[in-house]
Tab-separated table of C-alpha atoms and ligand atoms in Angstrom:
chain	number	residue	atom	x	y	z
C	1	UNK	CA	39.994	17.826	23.701
C	2	UNK	CA	37.559	16.890	20.620
C	3	UNK	CA	35.385	19.813	19.122
C	4	UNK	CA	31.485	19.729	19.331
C	5	UNK	CA	29.672	19.630	15.977
C	6	UNK	CA	27.340	22.908	16.246
C	7	UNK	CA	24.630	23.656	13.838
C	8	UNK	CA	24.225	27.257	12.157
C	9	UNK	CA	21.118	28.066	14.220
C	10	UNK	CA	23.245	27.437	17.482
C	11	UNK	CA	26.393	29.150	16.579
C	12	UNK	CA	25.584	32.457	18.371
C	13	UNK	CA	26.045	30.430	21.494
C	14	UNK	CA	29.392	29.817	20.816
C	15	UNK	CA	31.271	32.732	20.313
C	16	UNK	CA	34.819	32.897	20.681
C	17	UNK	CA	35.089	28.929	20.681
C	18	UNK	CA	36.385	26.444	18.507
C	19	UNK	CA	33.644	24.370	16.680
C	20	UNK	CA	33.225	21.551	14.017
C	21	UNK	CA	30.648	22.800	11.187
C	22	UNK	CA	29.323	20.282	8.710
C	23	UNK	CA	27.770	21.529	5.445
C	24	UNK	CA	27.657	22.719	2.125
C	25	UNK	CA	29.399	25.764	0.226
C	26	UNK	CA	26.569	27.169	-1.832
C	27	UNK	CA	28.428	30.249	-2.925
C	28	UNK	CA	32.245	31.532	-2.731
C	29	UNK	CA	34.193	34.801	-3.593
C	30	UNK	CA	37.825	35.083	-3.160
C	31	UNK	CA	40.880	37.430	-3.494
C	32	UNK	CA	44.360	37.175	-3.297
C	33	UNK	CA	44.643	36.311	0.512
C	34	UNK	CA	41.097	35.874	1.721
C	35	UNK	CA	38.134	33.716	0.635
C	36	UNK	CA	34.430	34.130	1.788
C	37	UNK	CA	32.597	30.689	1.678
C	38	UNK	CA	29.045	30.916	1.898
C	39	UNK	CA	27.890	27.904	4.009
C	40	UNK	CA	24.389	26.094	4.773
C	41	UNK	CA	23.795	23.343	6.763
C	42	UNK	CA	20.238	22.766	6.797
C	43	UNK	CA	19.469	24.966	9.831
C	44	UNK	CA	20.448	28.421	8.134
C	45	UNK	CA	23.258	30.299	6.282
C	46	UNK	CA	26.730	31.648	7.385
C	47	UNK	CA	29.783	32.802	6.255
C	48	UNK	CA	32.927	31.050	6.653
C	49	UNK	CA	36.466	33.437	6.274
C	50	UNK	CA	39.517	31.382	5.115
C	51	UNK	CA	42.486	33.354	5.228
C	52	UNK	CA	45.605	32.270	3.327
C	53	UNK	CA	48.123	33.385	6.366
C	54	UNK	CA	46.051	30.792	8.587
C	55	UNK	CA	45.460	27.768	6.246
C	56	UNK	CA	48.600	28.055	4.140
C	57	UNK	CA	49.468	28.227	0.419
C	58	UNK	CA	48.212	24.694	-0.479
C	59	UNK	CA	44.997	24.569	1.513
C	60	UNK	CA	44.282	27.994	0.475
C	61	UNK	CA	44.678	27.133	-3.444
C	62	UNK	CA	42.238	23.993	-3.004
C	63	UNK	CA	39.419	26.408	-1.270
C	64	UNK	CA	39.942	28.738	-4.278
C	65	UNK	CA	39.214	25.903	-6.338
C	66	UNK	CA	35.977	24.771	-4.472
C	67	UNK	CA	32.868	24.266	-6.648
C	68	UNK	CA	29.646	25.559	-5.575
C	69	UNK	CA	27.662	22.817	-3.418
C	70	UNK	CA	30.997	21.045	-2.532
C	71	UNK	CA	30.305	19.376	0.982
C	72	UNK	CA	32.844	20.348	3.761
C	73	UNK	CA	33.660	19.747	7.227
C	74	UNK	CA	35.211	22.809	8.846
C	75	UNK	CA	37.031	23.319	12.198
C	76	UNK	CA	36.868	26.926	12.840
C	77	UNK	CA	36.208	29.512	15.389
C	78	UNK	CA	32.868	31.508	15.838
C	79	UNK	CA	33.506	35.031	15.805
C	80	UNK	CA	30.943	38.052	16.368
C	81	UNK	CA	29.878	39.699	13.315
C	82	UNK	CA	27.412	42.497	13.394
C	83	UNK	CA	26.838	42.622	9.747
C	84	UNK	CA	25.450	38.964	9.434
C	85	UNK	CA	21.996	38.551	9.842
C	86	UNK	CA	22.478	35.684	12.437
C	87	UNK	CA	25.353	37.957	14.048
C	88	UNK	CA	28.427	35.539	13.661
C	89	UNK	CA	30.878	34.136	11.035
C	90	UNK	CA	33.153	31.155	11.068
C	91	UNK	CA	37.041	31.968	10.998
C	92	UNK	CA	38.044	28.694	9.056
C	93	UNK	CA	41.064	26.778	10.765
C	94	UNK	CA	40.920	23.560	8.799
C	95	UNK	CA	38.933	22.222	6.063
C	96	UNK	CA	38.064	19.038	4.774
C	97	UNK	CA	36.394	18.766	1.293
C	98	UNK	CA	34.113	15.607	1.247
C	99	UNK	CA	32.859	15.926	-2.292
C	100	UNK	CA	33.950	18.509	-4.838
C	101	UNK	CA	31.548	18.524	-7.717
C	102	UNK	CA	33.077	17.408	-11.007
C	103	UNK	CA	31.235	19.985	-12.961
C	104	UNK	CA	29.770	23.420	-12.136
C	105	UNK	CA	26.361	23.023	-10.105
C	106	UNK	CA	23.693	23.443	-12.349
C	107	UNK	CA	21.550	26.039	-10.348
C	108	UNK	CA	23.192	29.580	-10.096
C	109	UNK	CA	22.061	32.959	-8.976
C	110	UNK	CA	20.866	33.862	-12.577
C	111	UNK	CA	17.387	33.161	-13.426
C	112	UNK	CA	16.382	29.912	-14.697
C	113	UNK	CA	13.054	28.859	-16.615
C	114	UNK	CA	10.484	27.095	-14.118
C	115	UNK	CA	10.989	23.661	-16.506
C	116	UNK	CA	14.587	23.869	-15.734
C	117	UNK	CA	14.135	24.334	-11.903
C	118	UNK	CA	11.211	21.702	-11.821
C	119	UNK	CA	13.559	19.343	-13.725
C	120	UNK	CA	16.068	19.808	-11.256
C	121	UNK	CA	13.654	19.950	-8.099
C	122	UNK	CA	16.104	17.437	-6.443
C	123	UNK	CA	18.858	20.152	-6.498
C	124	UNK	CA	16.571	23.387	-6.558
C	125	UNK	CA	15.610	22.399	-2.914
C	126	UNK	CA	18.714	23.641	-1.444
C	127	UNK	CA	18.289	27.169	-3.098
C	128	UNK	CA	17.436	29.588	-0.178
C	129	UNK	CA	13.969	30.539	-1.091
C	130	UNK	CA	13.010	26.938	-1.401
C	131	UNK	CA	14.628	26.095	2.008
C	132	UNK	CA	12.441	28.712	3.594
C	133	UNK	CA	9.278	27.814	2.221
C	134	UNK	CA	9.891	24.119	3.096
C	135	UNK	CA	10.721	25.306	6.591
C	136	UNK	CA	7.445	27.287	6.871
C	137	UNK	CA	5.633	24.213	5.779
C	138	UNK	CA	7.282	22.130	8.313
C	139	UNK	CA	5.958	24.429	10.901
C	140	UNK	CA	2.295	24.767	9.353
C	141	UNK	CA	2.107	20.887	9.687
C	142	UNK	CA	3.575	20.837	13.249
C	143	UNK	CA	0.857	23.649	14.185
C	144	UNK	CA	-1.924	21.221	12.583
C	145	UNK	CA	-1.110	18.202	14.363
C	146	UNK	CA	-0.342	20.433	17.740
C	147	UNK	CA	-4.085	21.901	17.367
C	148	UNK	CA	-5.534	18.893	17.361
C	149	UNK	CA	-3.928	16.912	20.172
C	150	UNK	CA	-4.074	20.210	22.242
C	151	UNK	CA	-8.180	19.972	21.486
C	152	UNK	CA	-8.356	16.021	22.461
C	153	UNK	CA	-8.700	14.734	19.041
C	154	UNK	CA	-7.355	11.142	18.199
C	155	UNK	CA	-5.331	10.862	14.827
C	156	UNK	CA	-6.728	8.538	12.540
C	157	UNK	CA	-4.685	7.306	9.505
C	158	UNK	CA	-7.118	6.677	6.561
C	159	UNK	CA	-6.227	4.412	3.604
C	160	UNK	CA	-5.066	5.260	0.150
C	161	UNK	CA	-6.251	2.326	-1.489
C	162	UNK	CA	-10.394	2.580	-1.431
C	163	UNK	CA	-13.547	1.080	-3.307
C	164	UNK	CA	-15.644	3.871	-2.242
C	165	UNK	CA	-15.322	7.279	-4.087
C	166	UNK	CA	-15.320	9.880	-1.530
C	167	UNK	CA	-15.869	13.203	-3.717
C	168	UNK	CA	-16.723	12.685	-7.273
C	169	UNK	CA	-16.550	10.113	-10.005
C	170	UNK	CA	-14.998	12.330	-12.571
C	171	UNK	CA	-11.419	12.870	-11.356
C	172	UNK	CA	-10.323	9.287	-9.840
C	173	UNK	CA	-6.866	7.121	-10.392
C	174	UNK	CA	-8.187	3.669	-11.119
C	175	UNK	CA	-6.230	0.649	-10.232
C	176	UNK	CA	-6.752	-2.872	-10.699
C	177	UNK	CA	-6.636	-4.567	-6.969
C	178	UNK	CA	-5.798	-8.232	-7.426
C	179	UNK	CA	-8.911	-10.160	-7.882
C	180	UNK	CA	-11.221	-7.343	-6.209
C	181	UNK	CA	-11.159	-5.393	-9.529
C	182	UNK	CA	-11.174	-1.779	-9.661
C	183	UNK	CA	-10.263	0.364	-6.755
C	184	UNK	CA	-9.171	4.237	-6.323
C	185	UNK	CA	-6.501	6.287	-4.745
C	186	UNK	CA	-8.201	8.164	-2.191
C	187	UNK	CA	-9.487	11.759	-2.755
C	188	UNK	CA	-10.485	11.892	0.543
C	189	UNK	CA	-10.201	10.075	3.929
C	190	UNK	CA	-13.376	11.857	4.891
C	191	UNK	CA	-15.762	8.432	4.745
C	192	UNK	CA	-13.535	6.492	6.945
C	193	UNK	CA	-13.077	9.393	9.451
C	194	UNK	CA	-16.903	9.385	9.523
C	195	UNK	CA	-16.443	5.937	10.829
C	196	UNK	CA	-13.892	6.675	13.151
C	197	UNK	CA	-15.654	9.748	14.816
C	198	UNK	CA	-18.262	7.292	15.789
C	199	UNK	CA	-15.639	5.234	17.946
C	200	UNK	CA	-13.380	8.588	19.086
C	201	UNK	CA	-15.855	11.319	18.780
C	202	UNK	CA	-13.174	14.044	17.563
C	203	UNK	CA	-10.925	12.518	14.950
C	204	UNK	CA	-8.112	13.924	12.223
C	205	UNK	CA	-6.025	12.631	9.542
C	206	UNK	CA	-3.004	14.065	7.598
C	207	UNK	CA	-2.127	12.407	4.278
C	208	UNK	CA	-1.520	12.554	0.490
C	209	UNK	CA	-4.731	12.258	-1.607
C	210	UNK	CA	-4.721	12.077	-5.336
C	211	UNK	CA	-7.130	13.870	-7.956
C	212	UNK	CA	-6.903	13.151	-11.653
C	213	UNK	CA	-7.655	16.612	-12.602
C	214	UNK	CA	-7.025	17.722	-15.940
C	215	UNK	CA	-6.482	21.607	-14.704
C	216	UNK	CA	-3.344	23.194	-15.234
C	217	UNK	CA	-3.830	25.980	-12.725
C	218	UNK	CA	-1.695	27.625	-10.049
C	219	UNK	CA	-3.971	26.127	-7.359
C	220	UNK	CA	-3.995	22.417	-8.554
C	221	UNK	CA	-1.837	19.564	-7.663
C	222	UNK	CA	-2.725	15.700	-8.695
C	223	UNK	CA	-1.145	14.572	-5.466
C	224	UNK	CA	-1.937	17.047	-2.547
C	225	UNK	CA	-1.611	16.805	1.081
C	226	UNK	CA	-4.800	17.261	3.120
C	227	UNK	CA	-5.818	17.782	6.567
C	228	UNK	CA	-9.117	16.242	7.592
C	229	UNK	CA	-11.225	16.459	10.912
C	230	UNK	CA	-14.587	14.794	11.818
C	231	UNK	CA	-16.543	15.325	14.854
C	232	UNK	CA	-19.547	13.192	16.286
C	233	UNK	CA	-22.457	15.393	17.216
C	234	UNK	CA	-20.950	18.612	15.766
C	235	UNK	CA	-23.372	20.860	13.644
C	236	UNK	CA	-22.298	23.190	10.609
C	237	UNK	CA	-22.339	25.862	13.131
C	238	UNK	CA	-19.677	24.168	15.231
C	239	UNK	CA	-17.531	22.891	12.098
C	240	UNK	CA	-16.980	26.536	10.714
C	241	UNK	CA	-15.822	27.784	14.594
C	242	UNK	CA	-13.638	24.789	14.541
C	243	UNK	CA	-12.234	25.786	10.942
C	244	UNK	CA	-11.864	29.293	12.367
C	245	UNK	CA	-9.732	28.368	15.456
C	246	UNK	CA	-7.559	26.012	13.537
C	247	UNK	CA	-6.616	28.607	10.874
C	248	UNK	CA	-6.067	31.401	13.815
C	249	UNK	CA	-3.764	28.618	15.641
C	250	UNK	CA	-1.794	27.933	12.536
C	251	UNK	CA	-1.198	31.520	11.636
C	252	UNK	CA	-0.300	32.597	15.524
C	253	UNK	CA	2.262	29.449	15.785
C	254	UNK	CA	3.919	30.156	12.249
C	255	UNK	CA	4.312	33.836	13.394
C	256	UNK	CA	5.838	32.877	16.354
C	257	UNK	CA	8.068	30.088	15.316
C	258	UNK	CA	9.059	30.685	11.373
C	259	UNK	CA	9.247	34.512	11.301
C	260	UNK	CA	12.572	34.662	10.129
C	261	UNK	CA	11.585	32.296	7.089
C	262	UNK	CA	8.717	34.572	5.938
C	263	UNK	CA	10.858	37.721	6.334
C	264	UNK	CA	13.284	36.018	3.829
C	265	UNK	CA	10.611	35.206	1.646
C	266	UNK	CA	9.545	38.962	1.522
C	267	UNK	CA	6.066	38.103	3.214
C	268	UNK	CA	4.006	41.263	4.236
C	269	UNK	CA	3.931	39.906	7.877
C	270	UNK	CA	1.070	42.620	8.730
C	271	UNK	CA	-1.465	40.709	6.416
C	272	UNK	CA	-0.866	37.538	8.451
C	273	UNK	CA	-0.858	39.288	12.065
C	274	UNK	CA	-4.515	40.472	11.061
C	275	UNK	CA	-5.669	36.571	10.508
C	276	UNK	CA	-7.749	35.875	13.958
C	277	UNK	CA	-11.208	34.517	14.522
C	278	UNK	CA	-13.854	35.107	13.879
C	279	UNK	CA	-13.855	35.136	10.174
C	280	UNK	CA	-16.564	36.884	7.869
C	281	UNK	CA	-19.105	34.616	6.847
C	282	UNK	CA	-21.568	34.860	3.942
C	283	UNK	CA	-23.963	32.514	2.171
C	284	UNK	CA	-23.855	31.236	-1.152
C	285	UNK	CA	-26.675	33.217	-2.373
C	286	UNK	CA	-25.502	36.447	-0.849
C	287	UNK	CA	-22.240	35.776	-2.581
C	288	UNK	CA	-23.989	35.256	-6.082
C	289	UNK	CA	-25.863	38.613	-5.507
C	290	UNK	CA	-22.560	40.269	-4.992
C	291	UNK	CA	-20.929	38.848	-7.885
C	292	UNK	CA	-24.067	39.695	-9.873
C	293	UNK	CA	-23.872	43.362	-8.904
C	294	UNK	CA	-20.254	43.231	-10.038
C	295	UNK	CA	-21.188	42.358	-13.282
C	296	UNK	CA	-20.191	38.774	-13.302
C	297	UNK	CA	-22.589	36.375	-15.252
C	298	UNK	CA	-23.354	33.828	-12.959
C	299	UNK	CA	-26.632	32.354	-12.201
C	300	UNK	CA	-27.792	30.758	-8.895
C	301	UNK	CA	-27.035	27.087	-9.125
C	302	UNK	CA	-23.771	27.424	-10.722
C	303	UNK	CA	-20.569	26.576	-8.602
C	304	UNK	CA	-17.952	29.377	-8.110
C	305	UNK	CA	-15.196	29.625	-10.090
C	306	UNK	CA	-11.525	30.863	-9.509
C	307	UNK	CA	-12.318	34.378	-10.310
C	308	UNK	CA	-15.516	34.360	-8.370
C	309	UNK	CA	-13.551	33.220	-5.080
C	310	UNK	CA	-10.743	35.758	-5.826
C	311	UNK	CA	-13.370	38.520	-6.323
C	312	UNK	CA	-15.425	37.861	-3.068
C	313	UNK	CA	-12.479	37.134	-1.060
C	314	UNK	CA	-10.473	40.463	-2.040
C	315	UNK	CA	-12.931	42.479	-0.057
C	316	UNK	CA	-11.803	41.149	3.204
C	317	UNK	CA	-8.675	41.070	5.192
C	318	UNK	CA	-9.509	37.845	6.733
C	319	UNK	CA	-10.212	34.554	5.204
C	320	UNK	CA	-14.198	34.624	3.985
C	321	UNK	CA	-16.221	31.589	4.846
C	322	UNK	CA	-18.880	31.091	2.107
C	323	UNK	CA	-21.848	28.389	3.087
C	324	UNK	CA	-24.873	26.776	2.308
C	325	UNK	CA	-24.343	26.151	-1.755
C	326	UNK	CA	-26.910	24.728	-3.910
C	327	UNK	CA	-26.924	20.793	-3.253
C	328	UNK	CA	-26.296	20.145	-7.302
C	329	UNK	CA	-23.059	22.023	-6.674
C	330	UNK	CA	-21.725	19.847	-4.050
C	331	UNK	CA	-20.738	16.321	-3.124
C	332	UNK	CA	-23.481	13.580	-2.231
C	333	UNK	CA	-22.811	13.272	1.548
C	334	UNK	CA	-23.585	16.784	2.374
C	335	UNK	CA	-26.650	17.469	4.954
C	336	UNK	CA	-29.358	19.688	3.422
C	337	UNK	CA	-30.590	22.900	5.071
C	338	UNK	CA	-33.629	22.072	7.027
C	339	UNK	CA	-34.901	25.591	6.238
C	340	UNK	CA	-34.275	25.140	2.536
C	341	UNK	CA	-33.477	21.766	1.217
C	342	UNK	CA	-32.098	23.177	-2.172
C	343	UNK	CA	-29.010	24.288	-0.138
C	344	UNK	CA	-26.817	21.983	1.831
C	345	UNK	CA	-24.859	22.765	5.470
C	346	UNK	CA	-21.899	23.001	3.902
C	347	UNK	CA	-19.011	25.734	3.862
C	348	UNK	CA	-15.611	26.709	1.965
C	349	UNK	CA	-13.079	28.769	3.151
C	350	UNK	CA	-11.293	31.247	0.842
C	351	UNK	CA	-8.036	32.576	1.646
C	352	UNK	CA	-7.439	36.341	1.155
C	353	UNK	CA	-5.271	37.777	-1.466
C	354	UNK	CA	-6.617	35.752	-4.137
C	355	UNK	CA	-5.277	32.382	-2.787
C	356	UNK	CA	-8.535	30.538	-3.420
C	357	UNK	CA	-10.251	27.799	-1.460
C	358	UNK	CA	-8.251	26.231	1.278
C	359	UNK	CA	-10.987	24.339	3.140
C	360	UNK	CA	-13.769	22.446	2.061
C	361	UNK	CA	-16.491	21.565	4.863
C	362	UNK	CA	-20.036	20.123	5.743
C	363	UNK	CA	-22.181	18.516	8.134
C	364	UNK	CA	-22.921	14.952	6.786
C	365	UNK	CA	-26.203	13.381	6.094
C	366	UNK	CA	-26.873	11.297	9.050
C	367	UNK	CA	-30.111	9.571	7.994
C	368	UNK	CA	-30.010	6.347	5.749
C	369	UNK	CA	-32.887	7.077	3.543
C	370	UNK	CA	-31.589	10.649	2.530
C	371	UNK	CA	-28.058	9.380	2.259
C	372	UNK	CA	-29.547	6.455	-0.366
C	373	UNK	CA	-31.290	9.094	-2.447
C	374	UNK	CA	-28.106	11.070	-2.823
C	375	UNK	CA	-26.024	8.353	-3.766
C	376	UNK	CA	-28.446	7.121	-6.303
C	377	UNK	CA	-28.732	10.838	-7.712
C	378	UNK	CA	-25.087	10.850	-7.847
C	379	UNK	CA	-24.929	7.429	-9.868
C	380	UNK	CA	-22.726	5.866	-7.082
C	381	UNK	CA	-22.661	2.059	-6.691
C	382	UNK	CA	-24.395	1.431	-3.349
C	383	UNK	CA	-22.575	-1.968	-2.915
C	384	UNK	CA	-19.283	-0.043	-2.155
C	385	UNK	CA	-21.009	2.108	0.563
C	386	UNK	CA	-22.934	-0.802	2.455
C	387	UNK	CA	-20.012	-0.149	5.233
C	388	UNK	CA	-20.775	3.708	4.893
C	389	UNK	CA	-24.546	2.901	5.186
C	390	UNK	CA	-23.976	0.987	8.187
C	391	UNK	CA	-22.903	4.106	9.947
C	392	UNK	CA	-26.323	5.247	9.566
C	393	UNK	CA	-27.891	1.954	11.045
C	394	UNK	CA	-26.112	1.830	14.064
C	395	UNK	CA	-26.126	4.563	16.413
C	396	UNK	CA	-26.069	7.426	13.712
C	397	UNK	CA	-25.572	11.012	14.996
C	398	UNK	CA	-25.350	14.451	13.295
C	399	UNK	CA	-21.654	14.698	12.639
C	400	UNK	CA	-19.493	17.529	10.629
C	401	UNK	CA	-16.055	17.759	9.298
C	402	UNK	CA	-13.918	19.547	6.929
C	403	UNK	CA	-10.506	19.048	4.823
C	404	UNK	CA	-7.689	21.837	4.716
C	405	UNK	CA	-5.325	21.796	1.572
C	406	UNK	CA	-1.842	21.755	3.117
C	407	UNK	CA	0.000	23.307	-0.136
C	408	UNK	CA	-2.992	25.769	-0.799
C	409	UNK	CA	-2.239	26.816	2.931
C	410	UNK	CA	1.392	27.173	2.461
C	411	UNK	CA	1.204	29.069	-0.837
C	412	UNK	CA	-0.842	31.620	0.873
C	413	UNK	CA	0.952	31.892	4.203
C	414	UNK	CA	4.275	32.108	2.314
C	415	UNK	CA	2.769	34.354	-0.446
C	416	UNK	CA	3.858	32.048	-3.529
C	417	UNK	CA	2.758	32.783	-7.224
C	418	UNK	CA	2.088	28.983	-7.820
C	419	UNK	CA	1.418	26.021	-5.678
C	420	UNK	CA	4.306	23.878	-7.162
C	421	UNK	CA	6.686	25.476	-4.666
C	422	UNK	CA	4.589	24.439	-1.563
C	423	UNK	CA	5.440	20.669	-1.638
C	424	UNK	CA	8.809	19.026	-1.885
C	425	UNK	CA	8.166	16.976	-5.242
C	426	UNK	CA	5.022	18.270	-7.035
C	427	UNK	CA	2.877	16.133	-9.352
C	428	UNK	CA	1.373	18.178	-11.711
C	429	UNK	CA	-0.500	17.281	-14.994
C	430	UNK	CA	2.695	16.976	-17.091
C	431	UNK	CA	5.191	16.191	-14.388
C	432	UNK	CA	6.136	13.018	-12.204
C	433	UNK	CA	9.935	13.482	-12.327
C	434	UNK	CA	12.076	13.671	-10.166
B	501	4AD	O1	-13.277	20.588	-1.209
B	501	4AD	P1	-12.341	19.146	-1.020
B	501	4AD	O2	-12.521	18.381	-2.597
B	501	4AD	O3	-13.187	18.383	0.113
B	501	4AD	C1	-12.856	17.123	0.389
B	501	4AD	O4	-12.079	16.173	-0.069
B	501	4AD	C2	-13.594	16.717	1.683
B	501	4AD	N1	-14.009	15.295	1.446
B	501	4AD	C3	-12.947	17.090	2.861
B	501	4AD	C4	-13.608	16.815	4.069
B	501	4AD	O5	-14.973	17.267	4.455
B	501	4AD	N2	-13.238	15.798	4.918
B	501	4AD	O6	-11.263	19.616	-0.743
B	501	4AD	C5	-10.695	20.144	0.483
B	501	4AD	C6	-9.501	20.897	0.187
B	501	4AD	C7	-9.747	22.215	-0.678
B	501	4AD	O7	-10.360	23.242	0.046
B	501	4AD	C8	-8.595	22.539	-1.271
B	501	4AD	O8	-7.680	23.430	-0.401
B	501	4AD	C9	-7.660	21.272	-1.482
B	501	4AD	O9	-8.331	20.415	-0.561
B	501	4AD	N3	-7.841	20.745	-2.636
B	501	4AD	C10	-6.326	20.808	-3.339
B	501	4AD	N4	-5.232	21.195	-3.176
B	501	4AD	C11	-4.353	21.094	-4.403
B	501	4AD	N5	-4.873	20.660	-5.477
B	501	4AD	C12	-5.875	19.961	-5.854
B	501	4AD	N6	-6.190	19.243	-6.948
B	501	4AD	C13	-6.880	20.116	-4.671
B	501	4AD	N7	-8.217	19.977	-4.720
B	501	4AD	C14	-8.460	20.029	-3.396
């Protein structure tokens, strides 16, 4: 009878049975008669026990020479083991070493500098901590998609090449596009989602976006993934409610499905358990007053910096929504507040524990004349926005939307010090390798 190939996550269901295991040896310890192989297969970690008495002199001597990150196929028996975090171990009966590295694996348990680890990101991905982080990222993205499908949104994939700058002209990647001339890598898919929401009502996207930002901070990537949503007829208020519900759903599902990864990352779960809608809200004007009282030298009209955001958010256990910023601190497309046209109907959501802005949002200008004026004030070329202006000519309606930064969300939920670990291959100011 041929044996079944079983993944680590399912081993507990095969106690006492013979199985095939396909994976890698990430570490090894051996004595005269017994070797402890630390195995992984992409679904978890398990210990393999190899004994000289069962395997014979020759095989056991090969096992003792196994280098870290050898790939192996094992025939073995699953045995209950109460000391193991997954409750089982594998008694090795036969082993096939597919690839024994010719040299020692460069990443070991000792401390490595971050430059070395980033240079070896293609291998660093295999380390336990990195494995857990990207497993959480996977669950976050799954929850994001689910949230929209559960709420009757339609996925609209927005383009990467665009002639219409979506945010600000200062940090675009410019590309010569055949005879067309200069185009940009998308900073956002928002403008296209605005078009699509007039066809489908509730729409979302999820994809990479690009900002040639010269900022070398813990929160900035050059290429980052954003989830954006846009809804026809939604007001600023509806928009904020939607954001709260999305974040609450993500946290609920991650706690349900990825708790073991968060525990492995030493994340304080009790802090995440408190993240349930509704979230605290304050206006930008109130935020400036709070900061001034705390001694910050900030004037009404200044944008909030990272240190301001951290200070404001540190007063709450849940994400803080700051709304109604001055129009000059924000993008051209935001709808002025009818009660005070100096501010716009926008909000930023600031994550707790110093993780900064995870969401940028607003109601959009839906009247053509106001939009034209804002394009002019922002020195953006009207010709590139003819199609966008059409949306205000043909059945325009109030509409609102937002963008959620995936890596900042991953960094917050996993409790990471730096955003570069929140994405498989980070593109930062000084790094595009590997
Ligand atoms: O606030 P931003 O710039 O908003 C937009 O792009 C809107 N067009 C979205 C929309 O309304 N459809 O960016 C949204 C989020 C930020 O809150 C932040 O989480 C993330 O994207 N973000 C970055 N993440 C990593 N590195 C960067 N350089 C980022 N810039 C923005």
